[in-house]
Short mmCIF file of C-alpha atoms in Angstrom, two decimals:
data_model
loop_
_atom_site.label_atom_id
_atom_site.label_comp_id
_atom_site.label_asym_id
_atom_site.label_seq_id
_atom_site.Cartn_x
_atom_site.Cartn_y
_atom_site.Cartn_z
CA UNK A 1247 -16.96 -25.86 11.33
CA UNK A 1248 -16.74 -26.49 15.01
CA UNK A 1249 -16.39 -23.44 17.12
CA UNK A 1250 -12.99 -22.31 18.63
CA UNK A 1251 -13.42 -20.47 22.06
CA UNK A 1252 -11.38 -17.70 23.19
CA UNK A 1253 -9.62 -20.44 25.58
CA UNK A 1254 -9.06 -22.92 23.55
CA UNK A 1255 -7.35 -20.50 20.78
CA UNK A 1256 -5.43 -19.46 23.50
CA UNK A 1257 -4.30 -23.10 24.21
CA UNK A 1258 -3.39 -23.72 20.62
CA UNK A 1259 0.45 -23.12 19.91
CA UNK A 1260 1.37 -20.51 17.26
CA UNK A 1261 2.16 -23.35 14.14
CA UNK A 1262 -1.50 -23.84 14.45
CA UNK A 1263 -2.06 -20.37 13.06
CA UNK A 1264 -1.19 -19.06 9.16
CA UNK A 1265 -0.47 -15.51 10.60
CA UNK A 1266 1.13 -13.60 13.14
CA UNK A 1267 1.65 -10.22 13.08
CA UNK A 1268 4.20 -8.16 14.56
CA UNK A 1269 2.22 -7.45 17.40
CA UNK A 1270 1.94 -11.12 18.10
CA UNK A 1271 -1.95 -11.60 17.17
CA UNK A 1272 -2.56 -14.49 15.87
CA UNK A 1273 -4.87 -15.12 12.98
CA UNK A 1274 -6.49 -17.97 11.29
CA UNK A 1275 -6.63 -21.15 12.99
CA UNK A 1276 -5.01 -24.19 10.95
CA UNK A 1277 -5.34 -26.70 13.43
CA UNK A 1278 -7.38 -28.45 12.25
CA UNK A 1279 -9.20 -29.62 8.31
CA UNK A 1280 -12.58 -27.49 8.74
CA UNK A 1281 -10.39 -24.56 10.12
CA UNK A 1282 -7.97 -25.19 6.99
CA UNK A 1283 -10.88 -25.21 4.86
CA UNK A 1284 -12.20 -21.83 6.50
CA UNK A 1285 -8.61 -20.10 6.79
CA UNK A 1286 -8.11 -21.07 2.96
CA UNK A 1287 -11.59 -18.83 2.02
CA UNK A 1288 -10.50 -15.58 4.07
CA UNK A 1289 -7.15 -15.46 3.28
CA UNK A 1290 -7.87 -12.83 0.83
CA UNK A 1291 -9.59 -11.11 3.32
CA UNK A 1292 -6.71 -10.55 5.58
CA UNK A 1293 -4.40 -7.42 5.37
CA UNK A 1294 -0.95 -8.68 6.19
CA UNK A 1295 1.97 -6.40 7.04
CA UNK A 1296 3.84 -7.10 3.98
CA UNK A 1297 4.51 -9.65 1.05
CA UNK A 1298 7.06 -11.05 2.80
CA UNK A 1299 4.16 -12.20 5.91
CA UNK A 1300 1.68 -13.01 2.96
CA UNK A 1301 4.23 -15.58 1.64
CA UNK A 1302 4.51 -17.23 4.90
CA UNK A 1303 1.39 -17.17 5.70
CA UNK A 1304 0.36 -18.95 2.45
CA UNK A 1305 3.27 -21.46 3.01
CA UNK A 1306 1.90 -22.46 5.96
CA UNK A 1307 -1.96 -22.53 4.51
CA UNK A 1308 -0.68 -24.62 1.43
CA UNK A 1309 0.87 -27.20 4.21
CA UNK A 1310 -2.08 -27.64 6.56
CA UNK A 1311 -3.66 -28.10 3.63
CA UNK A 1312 -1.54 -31.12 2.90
CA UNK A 1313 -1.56 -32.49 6.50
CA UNK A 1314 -5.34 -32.31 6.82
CA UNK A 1315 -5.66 -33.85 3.27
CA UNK A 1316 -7.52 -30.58 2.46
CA UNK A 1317 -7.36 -29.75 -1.58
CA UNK A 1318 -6.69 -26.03 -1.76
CA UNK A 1319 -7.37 -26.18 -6.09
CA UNK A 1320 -8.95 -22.80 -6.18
CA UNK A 1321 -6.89 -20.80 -3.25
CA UNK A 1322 -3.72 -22.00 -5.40
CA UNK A 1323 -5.12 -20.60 -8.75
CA UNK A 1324 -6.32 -17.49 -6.91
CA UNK A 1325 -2.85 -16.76 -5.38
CA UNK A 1326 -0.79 -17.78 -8.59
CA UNK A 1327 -2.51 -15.63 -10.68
CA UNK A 1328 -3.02 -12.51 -8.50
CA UNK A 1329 -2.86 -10.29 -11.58
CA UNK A 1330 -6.39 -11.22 -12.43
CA UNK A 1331 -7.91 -8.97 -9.86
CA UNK A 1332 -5.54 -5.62 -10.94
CA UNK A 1333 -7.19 -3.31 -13.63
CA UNK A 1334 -6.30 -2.77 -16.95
CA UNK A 1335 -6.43 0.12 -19.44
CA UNK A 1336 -5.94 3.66 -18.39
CA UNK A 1337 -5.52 3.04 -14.92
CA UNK A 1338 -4.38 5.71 -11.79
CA UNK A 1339 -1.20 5.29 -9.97
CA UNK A 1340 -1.13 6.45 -6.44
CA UNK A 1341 2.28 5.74 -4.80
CA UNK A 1342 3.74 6.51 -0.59
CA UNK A 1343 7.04 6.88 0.52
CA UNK A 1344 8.41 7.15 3.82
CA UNK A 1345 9.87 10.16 4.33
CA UNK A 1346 12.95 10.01 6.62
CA UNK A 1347 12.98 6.12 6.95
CA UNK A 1348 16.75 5.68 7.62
CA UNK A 1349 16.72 8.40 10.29
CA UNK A 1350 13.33 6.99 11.52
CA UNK A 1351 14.95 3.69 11.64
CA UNK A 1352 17.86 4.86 13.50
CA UNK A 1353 16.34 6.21 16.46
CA UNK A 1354 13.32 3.48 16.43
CA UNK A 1355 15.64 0.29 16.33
CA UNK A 1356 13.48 -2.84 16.96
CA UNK A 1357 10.47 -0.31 17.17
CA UNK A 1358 10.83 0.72 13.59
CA UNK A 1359 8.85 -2.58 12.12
CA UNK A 1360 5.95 -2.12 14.07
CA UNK A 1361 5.50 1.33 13.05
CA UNK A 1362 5.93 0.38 9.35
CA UNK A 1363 3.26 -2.44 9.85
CA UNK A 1364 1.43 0.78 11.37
CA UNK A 1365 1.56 2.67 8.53
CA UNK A 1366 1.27 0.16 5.87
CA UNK A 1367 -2.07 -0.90 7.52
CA UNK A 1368 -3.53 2.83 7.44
CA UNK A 1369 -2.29 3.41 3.82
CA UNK A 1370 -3.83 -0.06 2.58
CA UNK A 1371 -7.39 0.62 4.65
CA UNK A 1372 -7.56 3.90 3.11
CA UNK A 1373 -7.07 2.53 -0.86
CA UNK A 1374 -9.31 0.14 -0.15
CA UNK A 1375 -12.13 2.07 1.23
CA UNK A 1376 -11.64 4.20 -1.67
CA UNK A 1377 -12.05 1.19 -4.08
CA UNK A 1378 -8.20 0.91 -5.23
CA UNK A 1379 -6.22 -1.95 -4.76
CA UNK A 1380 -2.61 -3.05 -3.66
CA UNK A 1381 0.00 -3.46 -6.74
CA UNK A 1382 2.74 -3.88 -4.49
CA UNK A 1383 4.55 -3.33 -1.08
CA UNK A 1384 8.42 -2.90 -1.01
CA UNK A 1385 10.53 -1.29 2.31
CA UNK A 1386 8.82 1.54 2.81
CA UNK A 1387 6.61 2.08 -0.14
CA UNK A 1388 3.27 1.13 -1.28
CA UNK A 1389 1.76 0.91 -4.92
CA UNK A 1390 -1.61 1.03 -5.39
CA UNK A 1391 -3.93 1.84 -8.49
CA UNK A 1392 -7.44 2.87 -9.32
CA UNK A 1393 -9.55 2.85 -11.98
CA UNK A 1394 -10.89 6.08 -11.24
CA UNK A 1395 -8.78 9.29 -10.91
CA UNK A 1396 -11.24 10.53 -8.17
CA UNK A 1397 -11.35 8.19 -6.04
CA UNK A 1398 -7.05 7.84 -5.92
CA UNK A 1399 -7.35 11.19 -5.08
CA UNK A 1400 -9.96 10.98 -2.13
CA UNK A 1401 -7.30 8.04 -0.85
CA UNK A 1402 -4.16 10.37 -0.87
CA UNK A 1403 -6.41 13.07 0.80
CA UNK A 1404 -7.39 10.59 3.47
CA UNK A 1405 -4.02 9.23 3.86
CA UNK A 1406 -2.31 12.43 4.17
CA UNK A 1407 -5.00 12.97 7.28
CA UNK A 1408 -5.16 9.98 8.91
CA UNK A 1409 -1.19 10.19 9.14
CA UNK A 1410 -1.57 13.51 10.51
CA UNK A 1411 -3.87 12.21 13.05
CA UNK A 1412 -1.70 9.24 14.59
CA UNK A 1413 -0.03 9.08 17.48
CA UNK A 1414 3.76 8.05 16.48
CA UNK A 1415 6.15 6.86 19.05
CA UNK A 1416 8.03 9.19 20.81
CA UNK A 1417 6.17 11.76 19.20
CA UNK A 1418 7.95 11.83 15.95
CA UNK A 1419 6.80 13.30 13.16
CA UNK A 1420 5.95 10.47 10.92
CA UNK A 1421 5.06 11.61 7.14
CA UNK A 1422 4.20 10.20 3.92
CA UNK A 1423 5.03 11.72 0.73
CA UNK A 1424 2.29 11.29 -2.73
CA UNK A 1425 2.69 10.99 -5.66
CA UNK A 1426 -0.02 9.91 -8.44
CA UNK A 1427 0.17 9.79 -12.56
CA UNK A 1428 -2.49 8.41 -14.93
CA UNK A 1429 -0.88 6.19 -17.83
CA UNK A 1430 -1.96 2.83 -19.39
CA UNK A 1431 0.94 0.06 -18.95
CA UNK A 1432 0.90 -3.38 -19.43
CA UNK A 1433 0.10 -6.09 -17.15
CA UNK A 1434 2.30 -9.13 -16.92
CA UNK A 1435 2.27 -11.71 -14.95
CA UNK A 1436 5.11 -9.76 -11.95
CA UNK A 1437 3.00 -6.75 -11.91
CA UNK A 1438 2.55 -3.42 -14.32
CA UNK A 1439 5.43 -2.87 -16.60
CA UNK A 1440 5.43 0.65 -18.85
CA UNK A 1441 7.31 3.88 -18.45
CA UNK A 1442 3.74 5.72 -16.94
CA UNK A 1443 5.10 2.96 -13.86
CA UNK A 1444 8.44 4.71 -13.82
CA UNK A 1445 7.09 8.11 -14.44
CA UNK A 1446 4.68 7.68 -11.18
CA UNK A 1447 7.70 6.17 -8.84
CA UNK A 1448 9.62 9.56 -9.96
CA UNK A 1449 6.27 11.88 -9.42
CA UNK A 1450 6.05 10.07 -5.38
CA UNK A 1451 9.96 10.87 -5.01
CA UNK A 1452 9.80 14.68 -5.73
CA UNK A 1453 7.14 14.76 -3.41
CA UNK A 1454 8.36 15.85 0.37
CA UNK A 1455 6.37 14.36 3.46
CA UNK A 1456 2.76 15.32 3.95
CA UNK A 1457 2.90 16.36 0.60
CA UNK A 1458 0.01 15.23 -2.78
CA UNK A 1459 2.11 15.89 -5.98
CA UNK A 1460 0.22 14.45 -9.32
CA UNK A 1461 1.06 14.75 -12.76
CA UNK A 1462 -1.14 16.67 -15.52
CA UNK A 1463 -2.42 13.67 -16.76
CA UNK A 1464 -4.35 13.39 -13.32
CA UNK A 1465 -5.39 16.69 -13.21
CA UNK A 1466 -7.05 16.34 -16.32
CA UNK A 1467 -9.28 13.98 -15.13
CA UNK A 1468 -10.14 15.00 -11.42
CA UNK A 1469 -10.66 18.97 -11.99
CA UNK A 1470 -14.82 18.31 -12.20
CA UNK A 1471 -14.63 16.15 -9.49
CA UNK A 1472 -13.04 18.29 -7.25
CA UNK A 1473 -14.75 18.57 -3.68
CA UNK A 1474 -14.87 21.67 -1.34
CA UNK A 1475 -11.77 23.03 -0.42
CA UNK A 1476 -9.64 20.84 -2.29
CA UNK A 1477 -7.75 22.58 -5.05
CA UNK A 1478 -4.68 22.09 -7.62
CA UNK A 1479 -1.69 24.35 -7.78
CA UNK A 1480 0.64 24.22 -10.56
CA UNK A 1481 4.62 23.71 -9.53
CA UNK A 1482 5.23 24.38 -13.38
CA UNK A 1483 6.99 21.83 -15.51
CA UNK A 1484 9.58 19.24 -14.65
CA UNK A 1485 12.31 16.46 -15.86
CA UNK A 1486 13.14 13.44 -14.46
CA UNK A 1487 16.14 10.98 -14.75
CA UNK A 1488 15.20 8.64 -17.14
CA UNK A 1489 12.09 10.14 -18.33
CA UNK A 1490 11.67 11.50 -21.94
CA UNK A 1491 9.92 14.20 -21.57
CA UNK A 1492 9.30 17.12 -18.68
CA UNK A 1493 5.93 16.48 -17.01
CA UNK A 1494 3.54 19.14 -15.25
CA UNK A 1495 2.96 18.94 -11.81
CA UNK A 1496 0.58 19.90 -9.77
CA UNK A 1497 0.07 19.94 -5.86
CA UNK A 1498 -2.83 18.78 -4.35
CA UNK A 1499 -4.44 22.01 -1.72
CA UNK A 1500 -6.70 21.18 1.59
CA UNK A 1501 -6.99 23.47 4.19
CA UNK A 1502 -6.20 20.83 6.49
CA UNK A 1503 -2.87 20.42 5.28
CA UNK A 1504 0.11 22.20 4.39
CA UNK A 1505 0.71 24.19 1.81
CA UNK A 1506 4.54 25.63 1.71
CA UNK A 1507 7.27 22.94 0.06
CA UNK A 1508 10.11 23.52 -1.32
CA UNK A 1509 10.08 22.76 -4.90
CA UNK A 1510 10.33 19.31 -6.14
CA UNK A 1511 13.17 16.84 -5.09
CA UNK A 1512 15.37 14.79 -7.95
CA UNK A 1513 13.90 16.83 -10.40
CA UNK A 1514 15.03 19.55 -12.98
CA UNK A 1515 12.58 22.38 -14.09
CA UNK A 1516 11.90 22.53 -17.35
CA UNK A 1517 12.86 25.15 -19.70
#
């Protein structure tokens, strides 16, 4: 592939890119077949805002592809069957939530995206360093899952400090809420369907922000694993709209973060 300097990427005109961000930096070159070619084999390897900026960003691939006469066969069964790469079996669910998004959004206006792209990108560098991967990315939330208990928990941990750490605009107080749950649902072709999904999108709701809330069937499996200074502390039993049964919850202690919650939101304790 022929080499693109910095001034003649700067020449090119953005439709000769698959991606821009919200920032307005401009990733893989399309302009031409070998870049198409080359920009077709890294896609994977980009971390893009949202699904929304993946799907236009493959749109655009899947075209260039089709100008240069490039034949994208295994990019198009890579990306149509996405499910391939997620894990099966008894698998950890580690949800975020933005906590405060509205107001956030109301006193952010056009600033609000970028800060969502912001946090997105810290949330998804964080599961992936810890070996999980992305299920899915809606508004403000992100789904991710792990095959091993320990290492979801290491990624909330890290989260929870690398928000803590970041400088927010205007100083606000940006925070995440946690939530995790252990189950084993089914994989279909849209993604993981089984009420340990629901169950886990419940667990991440009662959770307020800067807070790591995780179900028994978690704690089960990280209490070995535990490092220094982390520890569990039982909020005692709880139901959930929708849910059959109460479930055990238990909040994850660092002495890095806080400690003092109120007790769980949209939930009902157990009796």
């Amino acid at each position: 592939m022929a080499p693109l300097s910095a001034k003649e990427r700067a020449q090119l005109p953005d439709s000769a890119f698959g991606y821009i961000d919200s920032r307005g930096r401009r990733r893989l070159p399309i302009h031409d077949a070998a870049h198409v070619r080359n920009a077709l084999a890294r896609f994977s390897q980009v971390v893009f805002e949202d699904e929304g900026a993946r799907d236009k960003a493959r749109t655009r691939l899947l075209r260039a592809a089709m100008k240069h006469r490039v034949m994208p066969v295994g990019f198009v069964s890579a990306q149509m069957q996405p499910q391939r790469k997620l894990p099966t079996g008894h698998i950890t669910f580690l949800l975020t939530d933005l906590e405060g998004s509205t107001e956030l959004l109301g006193r952010l206006d056009d600033r609000y995206a970028p800060l969502l792209a912001d946090v997105r990108r810290l949330v998804r560098a964080e599961v992936r360093s810890a070996g999980g991967r992305e299920a899915s990315a809606r508004g403000d939330d992100v789904f991710a899952v792990f095959e091993h208990a320990a290492a979801a928990l290491q990624a909330a941990l890290a989260i929870q400090r690398a928000m803590h750490a970041g400088t927010w605009p205007d100083g606000n107080d940006v925070r995440l809420r946690i939530g995790m749950h252990r189950g084993r649902p089914a994989l279909t072709d849209t993604g993981y369907v089984g009420l340990s999904v629901h169950a886990a999108a419940r667990i991440c709701f009662a959770a307020h922000g800067r807070q790591i809330i995780m179900s028994s069937a978690v704690r089960a499996v990280v209490t070995d694993s535990l490092t220094d200074g982390v520890s569990l502390r039982s909020l005692g039993a709880w139901r959930f709209r929708g849910l059959p049964e109460p479930i055990d919850l238990f909040q994850v202690q660092a002495a890095d973060l806080p400690a003092a919650f109120p007790p769980p939101r949209s939930a009902i304790p157990a009796k």
